[in-house]
Amino acid sequence: MPRLSLLLPLLLLLPPLSLSLGIRDAGGRRPECGLCRPERCPAPAPCPAPGISARDECGCCSRCLGAEGASCGGRAGARCGPGLVCASRAAGAAPEGTGLCVCAQRGTVCGSDGRSYPSVCALRLRARHKPRAHPGHLHKARDGPCEFAPVVVVPPRSVHNVTGAQVGLSCEVRAVPTPVITWRKVMQSPEGTQALEELPGDHVNIAVQVRGGPSDHEATAWILINPLRKEDEGVYQCHAANMVGEAESHSTVTVLDLSKYRSFRFPAPDDRM
């Protein structure tokens, strides 16, 4: 009995002592959280993508998880959705301790639906919101973008100019894998049938150049004619091909022979009667 009487004052001091030391209870709740009262929680609102909610740090109120590209960290304590991590931003670009939710697995992926996704997280998000025909209906087919046949996104424009001038044609193509782009001139054979002459060929006044861009999975091809001659007049074809398919687009070059107009002389005022 004497020992019990000595312990009772100590036992009565334990709850306030544990709070002052920041000791959490058995449930892992933070000491500043207090008693959970769901009726005081903010009214639940529809979460933006990924549309997944979780409990807050106190394990009481429901809150939305950050989607890919959403802000995270900081005093607000925003958390990223499944498969995402909070990556720090560049110094000075945002308040200290904040970042962006990014996919833990970087890189474009090809989905089983034939569409390219910027990350496997974006693919999983699409699968979560798409009506399910069966489990695993939409999944990653392979790393990297999906392959597709060339598409001419900016066709060459027809031009009109005079002999001796400089003219250029350009053609923008999108495709995966990168296509092979060639310029051809549509020729008429003596029999009246069409034939294609690949350029530049033996034409010393024609140059062809191809480079990547301006956007991802695009290539641009140019053809430059300098100086322009009357025999350069005709139809030009931009042709693109890869292992999936091919595409083509045409433009016309019209040449005005300047020498004919130089030889023509208007009558002088003294010649008039």
PDB file of C-alpha atoms in Angstrom:
ATOM      1  CA  MET A   1       0.000   0.000   0.000  1.00  0.00           C
ATOM      2  CA  PRO A   2       2.735   2.563   0.784  1.00  0.00           C
ATOM      3  CA  ARG A   3       4.353   1.911  -2.645  1.00  0.00           C
ATOM      4  CA  LEU A   4       1.012   2.310  -4.473  1.00  0.00           C
ATOM      5  CA  SER A   5       0.405   5.620  -2.761  1.00  0.00           C
ATOM      6  CA  LEU A   6       3.763   6.853  -4.034  1.00  0.00           C
ATOM      7  CA  LEU A   7       3.076   5.738  -7.652  1.00  0.00           C
ATOM      8  CA  LEU A   8      -0.365   7.306  -7.991  1.00  0.00           C
ATOM      9  CA  PRO A   9       0.900  10.925  -8.319  1.00  0.00           C
ATOM     10  CA  LEU A  10       3.357   9.806 -11.016  1.00  0.00           C
ATOM     11  CA  LEU A  11       0.655   8.014 -13.025  1.00  0.00           C
ATOM     12  CA  LEU A  12      -1.520  11.115 -12.949  1.00  0.00           C
ATOM     13  CA  LEU A  13       1.343  13.157 -14.457  1.00  0.00           C
ATOM     14  CA  LEU A  14       2.013  10.798 -17.419  1.00  0.00           C
ATOM     15  CA  PRO A  15      -0.634  12.122 -19.938  1.00  0.00           C
ATOM     16  CA  PRO A  16       0.400  15.786 -19.740  1.00  0.00           C
ATOM     17  CA  LEU A  17       4.064  14.775 -19.636  1.00  0.00           C
ATOM     18  CA  SER A  18       3.739  12.682 -22.815  1.00  0.00           C
ATOM     19  CA  LEU A  19       2.049  15.551 -24.655  1.00  0.00           C
ATOM     20  CA  SER A  20       4.742  18.021 -23.631  1.00  0.00           C
ATOM     21  CA  LEU A  21       7.425  15.651 -24.964  1.00  0.00           C
ATOM     22  CA  GLY A  22       5.610  15.185 -28.283  1.00  0.00           C
ATOM     23  CA  ILE A  23       5.036  11.459 -27.782  1.00  0.00           C
ATOM     24  CA  ARG A  24       2.415  10.049 -30.171  1.00  0.00           C
ATOM     25  CA  ASP A  25      -0.277   7.672 -29.036  1.00  0.00           C
ATOM     26  CA  ALA A  26      -0.483   4.043 -30.074  1.00  0.00           C
ATOM     27  CA  GLY A  27      -2.451   4.973 -33.191  1.00  0.00           C
ATOM     28  CA  GLY A  28       0.422   7.065 -34.586  1.00  0.00           C
ATOM     29  CA  ARG A  29      -1.578  10.343 -34.520  1.00  0.00           C
ATOM     30  CA  ARG A  30       0.315  13.614 -34.238  1.00  0.00           C
ATOM     31  CA  PRO A  31      -0.083  15.383 -30.875  1.00  0.00           C
ATOM     32  CA  GLU A  32      -1.262  18.577 -32.619  1.00  0.00           C
ATOM     33  CA  CYS A  33      -4.079  16.743 -34.400  1.00  0.00           C
ATOM     34  CA  GLY A  34      -6.320  16.389 -31.397  1.00  0.00           C
ATOM     35  CA  LEU A  35      -9.555  14.456 -31.478  1.00  0.00           C
ATOM     36  CA  CYS A  36     -10.809  13.529 -34.956  1.00  0.00           C
ATOM     37  CA  ARG A  37     -14.178  15.103 -35.646  1.00  0.00           C
ATOM     38  CA  PRO A  38     -15.294  14.180 -39.188  1.00  0.00           C
ATOM     39  CA  GLU A  39     -18.162  16.678 -39.019  1.00  0.00           C
ATOM     40  CA  ARG A  40     -15.588  19.488 -38.958  1.00  0.00           C
ATOM     41  CA  CYS A  41     -13.762  18.293 -42.057  1.00  0.00           C
ATOM     42  CA  PRO A  42     -14.113  20.420 -45.218  1.00  0.00           C
ATOM     43  CA  ALA A  43     -16.852  19.313 -47.553  1.00  0.00           C
ATOM     44  CA  PRO A  44     -15.410  16.685 -49.930  1.00  0.00           C
ATOM     45  CA  ALA A  45     -14.883  17.976 -53.459  1.00  0.00           C
ATOM     46  CA  PRO A  46     -14.288  15.946 -56.641  1.00  0.00           C
ATOM     47  CA  CYS A  47     -10.571  15.289 -56.900  1.00  0.00           C
ATOM     48  CA  PRO A  48      -8.814  16.170 -60.148  1.00  0.00           C
ATOM     49  CA  ALA A  49      -6.820  13.442 -61.831  1.00  0.00           C
ATOM     50  CA  PRO A  50      -5.784  10.952 -60.591  1.00  0.00           C
ATOM     51  CA  GLY A  51      -9.053  11.125 -58.643  1.00  0.00           C
ATOM     52  CA  ILE A  52      -7.661   9.288 -55.638  1.00  0.00           C
ATOM     53  CA  SER A  53      -8.247  10.515 -52.114  1.00  0.00           C
ATOM     54  CA  ALA A  54      -6.433   9.673 -48.911  1.00  0.00           C
ATOM     55  CA  ARG A  55      -6.539  10.658 -45.253  1.00  0.00           C
ATOM     56  CA  ASP A  56      -4.667  13.746 -44.130  1.00  0.00           C
ATOM     57  CA  GLU A  57      -1.665  13.669 -41.789  1.00  0.00           C
ATOM     58  CA  CYS A  58      -3.986  13.346 -38.814  1.00  0.00           C
ATOM     59  CA  GLY A  59      -5.756  10.384 -40.393  1.00  0.00           C
ATOM     60  CA  CYS A  60      -9.072  12.142 -40.079  1.00  0.00           C
ATOM     61  CA  CYS A  61     -10.222  14.200 -43.083  1.00  0.00           C
ATOM     62  CA  SER A  62     -10.192  13.085 -46.691  1.00  0.00           C
ATOM     63  CA  ARG A  63      -7.998  15.006 -49.128  1.00  0.00           C
ATOM     64  CA  CYS A  64      -6.963  14.707 -52.768  1.00  0.00           C
ATOM     65  CA  LEU A  65      -3.594  13.358 -53.816  1.00  0.00           C
ATOM     66  CA  GLY A  66      -1.505  15.330 -56.308  1.00  0.00           C
ATOM     67  CA  ALA A  67      -1.597  14.327 -59.967  1.00  0.00           C
ATOM     68  CA  GLU A  68       1.429  14.338 -62.241  1.00  0.00           C
ATOM     69  CA  GLY A  69       2.619  17.954 -62.554  1.00  0.00           C
ATOM     70  CA  ALA A  70       0.787  19.127 -59.411  1.00  0.00           C
ATOM     71  CA  SER A  71       2.540  21.081 -56.645  1.00  0.00           C
ATOM     72  CA  CYS A  72       3.626  19.106 -53.623  1.00  0.00           C
ATOM     73  CA  GLY A  73       5.488  19.526 -50.335  1.00  0.00           C
ATOM     74  CA  GLY A  74       5.705  22.760 -48.394  1.00  0.00           C
ATOM     75  CA  ARG A  75       3.570  23.749 -45.431  1.00  0.00           C
ATOM     76  CA  ALA A  76       0.420  22.534 -47.138  1.00  0.00           C
ATOM     77  CA  GLY A  77       1.841  19.036 -46.951  1.00  0.00           C
ATOM     78  CA  ALA A  78       0.384  18.019 -50.328  1.00  0.00           C
ATOM     79  CA  ARG A  79       1.124  14.430 -51.197  1.00  0.00           C
ATOM     80  CA  CYS A  80       1.542  12.864 -54.642  1.00  0.00           C
ATOM     81  CA  GLY A  81      -0.586  10.056 -56.002  1.00  0.00           C
ATOM     82  CA  PRO A  82       0.474   6.419 -56.482  1.00  0.00           C
ATOM     83  CA  GLY A  83       3.653   5.971 -58.520  1.00  0.00           C
ATOM     84  CA  LEU A  84       4.563   9.666 -58.202  1.00  0.00           C
ATOM     85  CA  VAL A  85       7.334  11.319 -56.222  1.00  0.00           C
ATOM     86  CA  CYS A  86       7.750  14.921 -55.114  1.00  0.00           C
ATOM     87  CA  ALA A  87      10.714  16.361 -57.021  1.00  0.00           C
ATOM     88  CA  SER A  88      12.307  19.634 -55.934  1.00  0.00           C
ATOM     89  CA  ARG A  89      12.045  22.583 -58.285  1.00  0.00           C
ATOM     90  CA  ALA A  90      14.924  24.793 -59.332  1.00  0.00           C
ATOM     91  CA  ALA A  91      16.134  27.221 -56.701  1.00  0.00           C
ATOM     92  CA  GLY A  92      14.079  30.403 -56.653  1.00  0.00           C
ATOM     93  CA  ALA A  93      11.311  28.946 -58.833  1.00  0.00           C
ATOM     94  CA  ALA A  94       9.033  28.103 -55.915  1.00  0.00           C
ATOM     95  CA  PRO A  95       8.828  28.437 -52.132  1.00  0.00           C
ATOM     96  CA  GLU A  96      11.367  26.398 -50.208  1.00  0.00           C
ATOM     97  CA  GLY A  97      10.316  22.824 -49.572  1.00  0.00           C
ATOM     98  CA  THR A  98       7.886  22.656 -52.474  1.00  0.00           C
ATOM     99  CA  GLY A  99       8.141  20.705 -55.683  1.00  0.00           C
ATOM    100  CA  LEU A 100       6.220  18.951 -58.444  1.00  0.00           C
ATOM    101  CA  CYS A 101       4.723  15.501 -58.564  1.00  0.00           C
ATOM    102  CA  VAL A 102       6.593  13.508 -61.194  1.00  0.00           C
ATOM    103  CA  CYS A 103       6.401   9.900 -62.261  1.00  0.00           C
ATOM    104  CA  ALA A 104       8.971   7.717 -60.525  1.00  0.00           C
ATOM    105  CA  GLN A 105       9.447   5.879 -63.853  1.00  0.00           C
ATOM    106  CA  ARG A 106      10.447   8.469 -66.454  1.00  0.00           C
ATOM    107  CA  GLY A 107      10.090   8.179 -70.203  1.00  0.00           C
ATOM    108  CA  THR A 108       7.422   7.871 -72.886  1.00  0.00           C
ATOM    109  CA  VAL A 109       5.623   4.522 -73.147  1.00  0.00           C
ATOM    110  CA  CYS A 110       3.402   2.897 -75.756  1.00  0.00           C
ATOM    111  CA  GLY A 111       0.035   1.644 -74.539  1.00  0.00           C
ATOM    112  CA  SER A 112      -1.799  -1.449 -75.711  1.00  0.00           C
ATOM    113  CA  ASP A 113      -4.344   0.927 -77.306  1.00  0.00           C
ATOM    114  CA  GLY A 114      -1.702   2.146 -79.778  1.00  0.00           C
ATOM    115  CA  ARG A 115      -1.370   5.570 -78.111  1.00  0.00           C
ATOM    116  CA  SER A 116       1.837   7.109 -76.746  1.00  0.00           C
ATOM    117  CA  TYR A 117       1.838   8.363 -73.143  1.00  0.00           C
ATOM    118  CA  PRO A 118       4.380  10.767 -71.592  1.00  0.00           C
ATOM    119  CA  SER A 119       4.898   8.337 -68.685  1.00  0.00           C
ATOM    120  CA  VAL A 120       3.661   5.013 -67.364  1.00  0.00           C
ATOM    121  CA  CYS A 121       1.818   7.010 -64.667  1.00  0.00           C
ATOM    122  CA  ALA A 122      -0.217   8.775 -67.360  1.00  0.00           C
ATOM    123  CA  LEU A 123      -0.994   5.386 -68.871  1.00  0.00           C
ATOM    124  CA  ARG A 124      -2.202   4.007 -65.540  1.00  0.00           C
ATOM    125  CA  LEU A 125      -4.332   7.103 -65.004  1.00  0.00           C
ATOM    126  CA  ARG A 126      -5.977   6.580 -68.385  1.00  0.00           C
ATOM    127  CA  ALA A 127      -6.589   2.912 -67.557  1.00  0.00           C
ATOM    128  CA  ARG A 128      -8.180   3.873 -64.235  1.00  0.00           C
ATOM    129  CA  HIS A 129     -10.728   6.209 -65.819  1.00  0.00           C
ATOM    130  CA  LYS A 130     -11.390   4.249 -68.991  1.00  0.00           C
ATOM    131  CA  PRO A 131     -14.375   1.847 -68.948  1.00  0.00           C
ATOM    132  CA  ARG A 132     -12.974  -1.595 -68.298  1.00  0.00           C
ATOM    133  CA  ALA A 133     -13.827  -4.399 -70.656  1.00  0.00           C
ATOM    134  CA  HIS A 134     -11.675  -6.781 -68.609  1.00  0.00           C
ATOM    135  CA  PRO A 135      -8.835  -6.523 -66.066  1.00  0.00           C
ATOM    136  CA  GLY A 136      -5.604  -5.369 -67.663  1.00  0.00           C
ATOM    137  CA  HIS A 137      -7.479  -4.041 -70.694  1.00  0.00           C
ATOM    138  CA  LEU A 138      -5.011  -1.146 -71.036  1.00  0.00           C
ATOM    139  CA  HIS A 139      -1.372  -1.793 -70.257  1.00  0.00           C
ATOM    140  CA  LYS A 140       2.117  -0.838 -71.351  1.00  0.00           C
ATOM    141  CA  ALA A 141       3.013  -2.486 -74.626  1.00  0.00           C
ATOM    142  CA  ARG A 142       6.638  -1.316 -74.662  1.00  0.00           C
ATOM    143  CA  ASP A 143       8.940   1.503 -73.652  1.00  0.00           C
ATOM    144  CA  GLY A 144       9.161   4.461 -76.020  1.00  0.00           C
ATOM    145  CA  PRO A 145       6.496   5.991 -78.263  1.00  0.00           C
ATOM    146  CA  CYS A 146       4.177   3.865 -80.388  1.00  0.00           C
ATOM    147  CA  GLU A 147       5.174   3.397 -84.009  1.00  0.00           C
ATOM    148  CA  PHE A 148       3.017   5.018 -86.688  1.00  0.00           C
ATOM    149  CA  ALA A 149       3.210   5.711 -90.407  1.00  0.00           C
ATOM    150  CA  PRO A 150       4.368   9.122 -91.685  1.00  0.00           C
ATOM    151  CA  VAL A 151       1.886  11.992 -91.702  1.00  0.00           C
ATOM    152  CA  VAL A 152       2.601  15.207 -93.627  1.00  0.00           C
ATOM    153  CA  VAL A 153       1.707  17.901 -91.088  1.00  0.00           C
ATOM    154  CA  VAL A 154       2.878  20.907 -93.166  1.00  0.00           C
ATOM    155  CA  PRO A 155       2.791  20.270 -96.937  1.00  0.00           C
ATOM    156  CA  PRO A 156       4.946  22.268 -99.376  1.00  0.00           C
ATOM    157  CA  ARG A 157       3.371  25.354-100.931  1.00  0.00           C
ATOM    158  CA  SER A 158       3.266  26.033-104.659  1.00  0.00           C
ATOM    159  CA  VAL A 159       5.459  28.947-105.783  1.00  0.00           C
ATOM    160  CA  HIS A 160       5.631  31.348-108.754  1.00  0.00           C
ATOM    161  CA  ASN A 161       8.836  33.165-109.656  1.00  0.00           C
ATOM    162  CA  VAL A 162      11.025  34.349-112.523  1.00  0.00           C
ATOM    163  CA  THR A 163      14.118  32.768-114.000  1.00  0.00           C
ATOM    164  CA  GLY A 164      17.305  33.540-112.094  1.00  0.00           C
ATOM    165  CA  ALA A 165      15.517  33.802-108.741  1.00  0.00           C
ATOM    166  CA  GLN A 166      15.936  31.543-105.715  1.00  0.00           C
ATOM    167  CA  VAL A 167      12.979  29.446-104.526  1.00  0.00           C
ATOM    168  CA  GLY A 168      12.575  26.909-101.736  1.00  0.00           C
ATOM    169  CA  LEU A 169      10.024  24.293-100.733  1.00  0.00           C
ATOM    170  CA  SER A 170       9.648  22.746 -97.278  1.00  0.00           C
ATOM    171  CA  CYS A 171       7.774  19.720 -95.959  1.00  0.00           C
ATOM    172  CA  GLU A 172       7.184  18.725 -92.294  1.00  0.00           C
ATOM    173  CA  VAL A 173       6.479  15.083 -91.480  1.00  0.00           C
ATOM    174  CA  ARG A 174       5.596  13.309 -88.202  1.00  0.00           C
ATOM    175  CA  ALA A 175       6.356   9.593 -87.795  1.00  0.00           C
ATOM    176  CA  VAL A 176       7.855   6.924 -85.526  1.00  0.00           C
ATOM    177  CA  PRO A 177      10.398   5.565 -86.374  1.00  0.00           C
ATOM    178  CA  THR A 178      11.990   8.606 -88.023  1.00  0.00           C
ATOM    179  CA  PRO A 179      11.062   8.540 -91.719  1.00  0.00           C
ATOM    180  CA  VAL A 180      13.288   8.799 -94.774  1.00  0.00           C
ATOM    181  CA  ILE A 181      12.204  11.915 -96.704  1.00  0.00           C
ATOM    182  CA  THR A 182      13.035  12.393-100.379  1.00  0.00           C
ATOM    183  CA  TRP A 183      12.178  15.008-102.985  1.00  0.00           C
ATOM    184  CA  ARG A 184      11.098  13.933-106.448  1.00  0.00           C
ATOM    185  CA  LYS A 185      10.051  15.732-109.592  1.00  0.00           C
ATOM    186  CA  VAL A 186       7.117  14.371-111.589  1.00  0.00           C
ATOM    187  CA  MET A 187       8.287  13.919-115.179  1.00  0.00           C
ATOM    188  CA  GLN A 188       6.432  13.041-118.377  1.00  0.00           C
ATOM    189  CA  SER A 189       7.948  10.301-120.483  1.00  0.00           C
ATOM    190  CA  PRO A 190       7.817  10.441-124.309  1.00  0.00           C
ATOM    191  CA  GLU A 191       5.048   7.834-124.140  1.00  0.00           C
ATOM    192  CA  GLY A 192       2.942  10.163-121.988  1.00  0.00           C
ATOM    193  CA  THR A 193       3.321   8.224-118.740  1.00  0.00           C
ATOM    194  CA  GLN A 194       4.454   9.766-115.472  1.00  0.00           C
ATOM    195  CA  ALA A 195       7.894   9.090-114.029  1.00  0.00           C
ATOM    196  CA  LEU A 196       9.584  10.283-110.842  1.00  0.00           C
ATOM    197  CA  GLU A 197      13.061  11.794-110.844  1.00  0.00           C
ATOM    198  CA  GLU A 198      14.770  11.720-107.444  1.00  0.00           C
ATOM    199  CA  LEU A 199      16.434  15.006-106.538  1.00  0.00           C
ATOM    200  CA  PRO A 200      18.961  16.568-106.540  1.00  0.00           C
ATOM    201  CA  GLY A 201      20.305  14.072-109.067  1.00  0.00           C
ATOM    202  CA  ASP A 202      22.601  15.793-111.592  1.00  0.00           C
ATOM    203  CA  HIS A 203      21.028  19.231-111.098  1.00  0.00           C
ATOM    204  CA  VAL A 204      23.809  21.573-109.937  1.00  0.00           C
ATOM    205  CA  ASN A 205      21.287  24.308-109.085  1.00  0.00           C
ATOM    206  CA  ILE A 206      19.254  22.089-106.688  1.00  0.00           C
ATOM    207  CA  ALA A 207      20.102  21.257-103.052  1.00  0.00           C
ATOM    208  CA  VAL A 208      18.183  19.048-100.596  1.00  0.00           C
ATOM    209  CA  GLN A 209      18.423  19.081 -96.788  1.00  0.00           C
ATOM    210  CA  VAL A 210      16.649  17.098 -94.035  1.00  0.00           C
ATOM    211  CA  ARG A 211      16.797  17.603 -90.260  1.00  0.00           C
ATOM    212  CA  GLY A 212      14.789  16.690 -87.161  1.00  0.00           C
ATOM    213  CA  GLY A 213      12.106  18.948 -85.695  1.00  0.00           C
ATOM    214  CA  PRO A 214      10.554  21.310 -85.056  1.00  0.00           C
ATOM    215  CA  SER A 215       8.625  19.059 -82.617  1.00  0.00           C
ATOM    216  CA  ASP A 216       9.248  15.608 -81.196  1.00  0.00           C
ATOM    217  CA  HIS A 217       8.998  12.779 -83.730  1.00  0.00           C
ATOM    218  CA  GLU A 218       8.999  15.261 -86.613  1.00  0.00           C
ATOM    219  CA  ALA A 219      11.385  15.844 -89.501  1.00  0.00           C
ATOM    220  CA  THR A 220      11.567  18.717 -91.975  1.00  0.00           C
ATOM    221  CA  ALA A 221      12.916  18.501 -95.525  1.00  0.00           C
ATOM    222  CA  TRP A 222      13.845  21.425 -97.779  1.00  0.00           C
ATOM    223  CA  ILE A 223      14.642  21.738-101.449  1.00  0.00           C
ATOM    224  CA  LEU A 224      16.397  24.858-102.719  1.00  0.00           C
ATOM    225  CA  ILE A 225      16.529  25.820-106.414  1.00  0.00           C
ATOM    226  CA  ASN A 226      19.075  28.538-107.261  1.00  0.00           C
ATOM    227  CA  PRO A 227      19.125  29.916-109.880  1.00  0.00           C
ATOM    228  CA  LEU A 228      15.650  29.047-111.078  1.00  0.00           C
ATOM    229  CA  ARG A 229      15.505  27.957-114.719  1.00  0.00           C
ATOM    230  CA  LYS A 230      12.577  27.487-117.048  1.00  0.00           C
ATOM    231  CA  GLU A 231      13.180  23.726-117.144  1.00  0.00           C
ATOM    232  CA  ASP A 232      12.747  23.598-113.337  1.00  0.00           C
ATOM    233  CA  GLU A 233       9.040  24.274-113.778  1.00  0.00           C
ATOM    234  CA  GLY A 234       6.801  21.378-112.815  1.00  0.00           C
ATOM    235  CA  VAL A 235       5.314  19.314-109.977  1.00  0.00           C
ATOM    236  CA  TYR A 236       7.493  18.401-106.985  1.00  0.00           C
ATOM    237  CA  GLN A 237       6.739  15.570-104.575  1.00  0.00           C
ATOM    238  CA  CYS A 238       7.720  15.288-100.902  1.00  0.00           C
ATOM    239  CA  HIS A 239       7.788  11.557-100.087  1.00  0.00           C
ATOM    240  CA  ALA A 240       8.231  10.107 -96.568  1.00  0.00           C
ATOM    241  CA  ALA A 241       8.477   6.427 -95.616  1.00  0.00           C
ATOM    242  CA  ASN A 242       9.318   4.255 -92.622  1.00  0.00           C
ATOM    243  CA  MET A 243       8.794   0.598 -91.703  1.00  0.00           C
ATOM    244  CA  VAL A 244       5.112   1.257 -90.892  1.00  0.00           C
ATOM    245  CA  GLY A 245       3.985   3.106 -94.028  1.00  0.00           C
ATOM    246  CA  GLU A 246       4.479   6.090 -96.288  1.00  0.00           C
ATOM    247  CA  ALA A 247       2.955   9.453 -97.214  1.00  0.00           C
ATOM    248  CA  GLU A 248       3.471  12.092 -99.893  1.00  0.00           C
ATOM    249  CA  SER A 249       2.471  15.631-100.788  1.00  0.00           C
ATOM    250  CA  HIS A 250       2.828  17.688-103.979  1.00  0.00           C
ATOM    251  CA  SER A 251       3.439  21.311-104.932  1.00  0.00           C
ATOM    252  CA  THR A 252       3.896  23.156-108.220  1.00  0.00           C
ATOM    253  CA  VAL A 253       6.721  25.459-109.271  1.00  0.00           C
ATOM    254  CA  THR A 254       5.737  27.919-112.005  1.00  0.00           C
ATOM    255  CA  VAL A 255       8.566  29.762-113.773  1.00  0.00           C
ATOM    256  CA  LEU A 256       8.193  32.993-115.728  1.00  0.00           C
ATOM    257  CA  ASP A 257      10.956  33.409-118.348  1.00  0.00           C
ATOM    258  CA  LEU A 258      12.344  36.861-117.622  1.00  0.00           C
ATOM    259  CA  SER A 259      14.453  36.963-120.818  1.00  0.00           C
ATOM    260  CA  LYS A 260      11.337  37.227-122.972  1.00  0.00           C
ATOM    261  CA  TYR A 261      10.261  40.397-121.175  1.00  0.00           C
ATOM    262  CA  ARG A 262      13.735  41.938-121.272  1.00  0.00           C
ATOM    263  CA  SER A 263      13.774  41.671-125.092  1.00  0.00           C
ATOM    264  CA  PHE A 264      10.409  43.377-125.365  1.00  0.00           C
ATOM    265  CA  ARG A 265      10.786  47.180-125.761  1.00  0.00           C
ATOM    266  CA  PHE A 266       8.017  49.640-125.147  1.00  0.00           C
ATOM    267  CA  PRO A 267       7.784  52.425-127.784  1.00  0.00           C
ATOM    268  CA  ALA A 268       9.450  55.697-126.820  1.00  0.00           C
ATOM    269  CA  PRO A 269       7.337  58.880-126.661  1.00  0.00           C
ATOM    270  CA  ASP A 270       9.027  60.174-129.881  1.00  0.00           C
ATOM    271  CA  ASP A 271       7.919  57.052-131.761  1.00  0.00           C
ATOM    272  CA  ARG A 272       4.280  57.867-131.284  1.00  0.00           C
ATOM    273  CA  MET A 273       2.460  59.648-134.054  1.00  0.00           C
TER     274      MET A 273
END
